[in-house]
Amino acid sequence: MPVLLVAGCDTSPRQHPAPSQSDAIAPRAEERQCLAALGERHAGFTPLPDRYFSPGCSALGTVRLFSLEGDRGEIEVSNLAQVGCPVANPFANWVRFGVDRAARQILGSRLARVETMGSYACRTIAGTDRLSAHATASAIDVSGFILADGRRITVMGSWYAGTDAERDFLHMIHQSACKRFGTVLGPDYNLAHRNHLHVELSAAAFCR
Ligand SMILES: [Zn+2]
């Protein structure tokens, strides 16, 4: 039942107590591999200690991610203060090979910055009592893009109402995200996603 695996966004954050642990312990082997892979992609990031919040909400193997490598220079990333390394790697590939190249091809300028609404958040899927993939920092909400020529293209402003080129760009990167992430949700999915693309590590093959 793929639909059961679909996460969502934009629900009220759960109140949660202060973290019960914040240990700067040595990362596990798979985490070291993941961090090494992110380093090989020349990402700018800082590994963060594991943190456990309320039941079901944890941030394990996470990083603060602030830049990625593009073909023509560094691409800044905003607002990813705590994101899971396993989702950060396909995100880095998507931004470089999906988004930056689409920006140059369709909009004629390279990508300078990706604007996000973050990753980790202890919250449920909209309209349900099930925890979102954000509760384990396994999803990223991407809200906009700033090009090197200064243009800013947002999901909210351009998915439906942008120029032909802006809409082509957003729909192309949505499709390319679906090749790299198990779950991708955008404005066509529901109103909760009108202002961002939700990209999530999952086995769901759910692309809306
Ligand atoms: Zn989301």
GROMACS .gro file of C-alpha atoms and ligand atoms in nm:
model
  209
    1MET     CA    1   0.000   0.000   0.000
    2PRO     CA    2   0.226   0.282  -0.119
    3VAL     CA    3  -0.018   0.544   0.000
    4LEU     CA    4   0.054   0.444   0.358
    5LEU     CA    5   0.415   0.542   0.306
    6VAL     CA    6   0.341   0.887   0.178
    7ALA     CA    7   0.451   1.161   0.406
    8GLY     CA    8   0.329   1.513   0.419
    9CYS     CA    9   0.410   1.850   0.550
   10ASP     CA   10   0.265   2.162   0.695
   11THR     CA   11   0.090   2.021   0.997
   12SER     CA   12   0.117   2.172   1.336
   13PRO     CA   13   0.446   2.094   1.505
   14ARG     CA   14   0.415   1.864   1.802
   15GLN     CA   15   0.526   1.995   2.132
   16HIS     CA   16   0.818   1.793   2.248
   17PRO     CA   17   1.040   1.797   2.552
   18ALA     CA   18   1.403   1.891   2.548
   19PRO     CA   19   1.622   1.622   2.391
   20SER     CA   20   1.699   1.338   2.626
   21GLN     CA   21   2.038   1.275   2.472
   22SER     CA   22   2.294   1.478   2.288
   23ASP     CA   23   2.598   1.259   2.261
   24ALA     CA   24   2.895   1.341   2.044
   25ILE     CA   25   2.972   0.973   2.000
   26ALA     CA   26   3.170   0.833   1.708
   27PRO     CA   27   2.946   0.779   1.407
   28ARG     CA   28   2.854   0.427   1.302
   29ALA     CA   29   3.017   0.272   0.997
   30GLU     CA   30   2.728   0.344   0.758
   31GLU     CA   31   2.714   0.700   0.885
   32ARG     CA   32   3.084   0.744   0.820
   33GLN     CA   33   3.034   0.610   0.467
   34CYS     CA   34   2.745   0.848   0.415
   35LEU     CA   35   2.945   1.147   0.539
   36ALA     CA   36   3.238   1.043   0.320
   37ALA     CA   37   3.010   1.027   0.016
   38LEU     CA   38   2.880   1.376   0.095
   39GLY     CA   39   3.238   1.497   0.125
   40GLU     CA   40   3.326   1.343  -0.212
   41ARG     CA   41   3.044   1.549  -0.359
   42HIS     CA   42   3.220   1.858  -0.220
   43ALA     CA   43   2.923   1.953  -0.011
   44GLY     CA   44   2.968   2.208   0.267
   45PHE     CA   45   2.836   2.049   0.585
   46THR     CA   46   2.891   1.994   0.956
   47PRO     CA   47   2.810   1.656   1.114
   48LEU     CA   48   2.575   1.685   1.411
   49PRO     CA   49   2.545   1.465   1.720
   50ASP     CA   50   2.258   1.218   1.735
   51ARG     CA   51   1.954   1.346   1.917
   52TYR     CA   52   1.645   1.167   2.044
   53PHE     CA   53   1.331   1.365   2.102
   54SER     CA   54   0.984   1.234   2.182
   55PRO     CA   55   0.891   0.877   2.073
   56GLY     CA   56   0.929   0.843   1.696
   57CYS     CA   57   1.111   1.173   1.664
   58SER     CA   58   1.486   1.151   1.632
   59ALA     CA   59   1.769   1.305   1.435
   60LEU     CA   60   2.034   1.038   1.382
   61GLY     CA   61   2.323   1.070   1.141
   62THR     CA   62   2.234   1.428   1.054
   63VAL     CA   63   2.433   1.723   0.923
   64ARG     CA   64   2.396   2.096   0.885
   65LEU     CA   65   2.413   2.138   0.508
   66PHE     CA   66   2.505   2.481   0.374
   67SER     CA   67   2.644   2.438   0.023
   68LEU     CA   68   2.667   2.199  -0.269
   69GLU     CA   69   2.887   2.174  -0.572
   70GLY     CA   70   2.751   2.269  -0.913
   71ASP     CA   71   2.916   2.236  -1.253
   72ARG     CA   72   2.994   2.610  -1.259
   73GLY     CA   73   3.051   2.688  -0.895
   74GLU     CA   74   2.916   2.653  -0.544
   75ILE     CA   75   2.543   2.644  -0.478
   76GLU     CA   76   2.427   2.775  -0.143
   77VAL     CA   77   2.162   2.590   0.054
   78SER     CA   78   1.946   2.779   0.301
   79ASN     CA   79   1.773   2.656   0.614
   80LEU     CA   80   1.898   2.298   0.632
   81ALA     CA   81   2.016   2.316   0.991
   82GLN     CA   82   1.955   1.947   1.054
   83VAL     CA   83   1.908   1.699   0.770
   84GLY     CA   84   1.970   1.327   0.751
   85CYS     CA   85   2.286   1.235   0.564
   86PRO     CA   86   2.109   0.957   0.368
   87VAL     CA   87   1.870   1.207   0.209
   88ALA     CA   88   2.138   1.475   0.173
   89ASN     CA   89   2.332   1.266  -0.079
   90PRO     CA   90   2.055   1.221  -0.339
   91PHE     CA   91   1.961   1.583  -0.270
   92ALA     CA   92   2.315   1.691  -0.364
   93ASN     CA   93   2.293   1.493  -0.688
   94TRP     CA   94   1.949   1.627  -0.771
   95VAL     CA   95   2.052   1.990  -0.710
   96ARG     CA   96   2.359   1.955  -0.931
   97PHE     CA   97   2.243   1.726  -1.209
   98GLY     CA   98   1.873   1.799  -1.200
   99VAL     CA   99   1.819   2.156  -1.084
  100ASP     CA  100   2.137   2.345  -1.178
  101ARG     CA  101   2.151   2.195  -1.526
  102ALA     CA  102   1.780   2.257  -1.584
  103ALA     CA  103   1.826   2.618  -1.474
  104ARG     CA  104   2.104   2.672  -1.727
  105GLN     CA  105   1.920   2.488  -2.003
  106ILE     CA  106   1.574   2.640  -1.956
  107LEU     CA  107   1.637   2.971  -1.779
  108GLY     CA  108   1.983   3.054  -1.910
  109SER     CA  109   2.149   3.108  -1.574
  110ARG     CA  110   2.319   2.878  -1.329
  111LEU     CA  111   2.172   2.805  -0.988
  112ALA     CA  112   2.319   3.010  -0.703
  113ARG     CA  113   2.103   2.908  -0.408
  114VAL     CA  114   1.839   2.655  -0.308
  115GLU     CA  115   1.588   2.779  -0.055
  116THR     CA  116   1.439   2.518   0.175
  117MET     CA  117   1.186   2.504   0.456
  118GLY     CA  118   1.407   2.260   0.641
  119SER     CA  119   1.416   1.889   0.707
  120TYR     CA  120   1.389   1.776   1.069
  121ALA     CA  121   1.057   1.852   1.235
  122CYS     CA  122   0.867   1.640   1.485
  123ARG     CA  123   0.525   1.641   1.323
  124THR     CA  124   0.255   1.425   1.176
  125ILE     CA  125   0.141   1.391   0.816
  126ALA     CA  126  -0.133   1.643   0.741
  127GLY     CA  127  -0.473   1.502   0.830
  128THR     CA  128  -0.337   1.191   1.002
  129ASP     CA  129  -0.182   1.090   1.332
  130ARG     CA  130   0.112   0.922   1.161
  131LEU     CA  131   0.455   1.076   1.192
  132SER     CA  132   0.600   1.245   0.885
  133ALA     CA  133   0.938   1.151   0.737
  134HIS     CA  134   1.041   1.491   0.872
  135ALA     CA  135   1.029   1.336   1.220
  136THR     CA  136   1.345   1.143   1.131
  137ALA     CA  137   1.503   1.412   0.910
  138SER     CA  138   1.446   1.190   0.604
  139ALA     CA  139   1.272   1.451   0.391
  140ILE     CA  140   1.348   1.801   0.264
  141ASP     CA  141   1.101   2.074   0.172
  142VAL     CA  142   1.232   2.286  -0.116
  143SER     CA  143   1.060   2.620  -0.162
  144GLY     CA  144   1.260   2.821  -0.414
  145PHE     CA  145   1.567   2.885  -0.624
  146ILE     CA  146   1.787   3.188  -0.676
  147LEU     CA  147   1.978   3.206  -1.002
  148ALA     CA  148   2.319   3.361  -1.054
  149ASP     CA  149   2.157   3.645  -1.252
  150GLY     CA  150   1.948   3.734  -0.947
  151ARG     CA  151   1.614   3.588  -1.050
  152ARG     CA  152   1.419   3.409  -0.776
  153ILE     CA  153   1.180   3.132  -0.871
  154THR     CA  154   0.952   2.998  -0.599
  155VAL     CA  155   0.721   2.699  -0.602
  156MET     CA  156   0.447   2.918  -0.457
  157GLY     CA  157   0.486   3.194  -0.713
  158SER     CA  158   0.576   3.008  -1.031
  159TRP     CA  159   0.435   2.653  -1.026
  160TYR     CA  160   0.105   2.775  -1.173
  161ALA     CA  161   0.157   3.145  -1.233
  162GLY     CA  162   0.516   3.169  -1.357
  163THR     CA  163   0.634   3.232  -1.709
  164ASP     CA  164   0.635   2.937  -1.950
  165ALA     CA  165   1.006   2.888  -1.886
  166GLU     CA  166   0.968   2.905  -1.508
  167ARG     CA  167   0.687   2.649  -1.513
  168ASP     CA  168   0.885   2.424  -1.749
  169PHE     CA  169   1.180   2.449  -1.513
  170LEU     CA  170   0.978   2.360  -1.202
  171HIS     CA  171   0.800   2.071  -1.371
  172MET     CA  172   1.125   1.936  -1.511
  173ILE     CA  173   1.297   1.939  -1.171
  174HIS     CA  174   0.991   1.781  -1.012
  175GLN     CA  175   1.021   1.496  -1.263
  176SER     CA  176   1.393   1.462  -1.208
  177ALA     CA  177   1.334   1.450  -0.830
  178CYS     CA  178   1.102   1.155  -0.885
  179LYS     CA  179   1.394   0.962  -1.035
  180ARG     CA  180   1.604   1.014  -0.723
  181PHE     CA  181   1.355   1.007  -0.435
  182GLY     CA  182   1.088   0.750  -0.351
  183THR     CA  183   0.835   1.015  -0.257
  184VAL     CA  184   0.798   1.357  -0.419
  185LEU     CA  185   0.500   1.582  -0.347
  186GLY     CA  186   0.429   1.920  -0.500
  187PRO     CA  187   0.147   2.168  -0.553
  188ASP     CA  188  -0.052   1.925  -0.770
  189TYR     CA  189  -0.071   1.681  -0.477
  190ASN     CA  190  -0.258   1.896  -0.227
  191LEU     CA  191  -0.288   2.242  -0.082
  192ALA     CA  192  -0.038   2.161   0.195
  193HIS     CA  193   0.230   2.145  -0.076
  194ARG     CA  194   0.135   2.461  -0.266
  195ASN     CA  195   0.457   2.636  -0.166
  196HIS     CA  196   0.721   2.361  -0.177
  197LEU     CA  197   0.840   2.032  -0.319
  198HIS     CA  198   0.864   1.758  -0.056
  199VAL     CA  199   1.143   1.510  -0.143
  200GLU     CA  200   1.178   1.204   0.074
  201LEU     CA  201   1.379   0.885   0.096
  202SER     CA  202   1.126   0.604   0.071
  203ALA     CA  203   1.048   0.290  -0.124
  204ALA     CA  204   0.708   0.422  -0.227
  205ALA     CA  205   0.765   0.540  -0.588
  206PHE     CA  206   0.502   0.805  -0.522
  207CYS     CA  207   0.539   1.110  -0.750
  208ARG     CA  208   0.271   1.375  -0.741
  209ZN      ZN  209   0.783   1.782   0.358
   0.00000   0.00000   0.00000
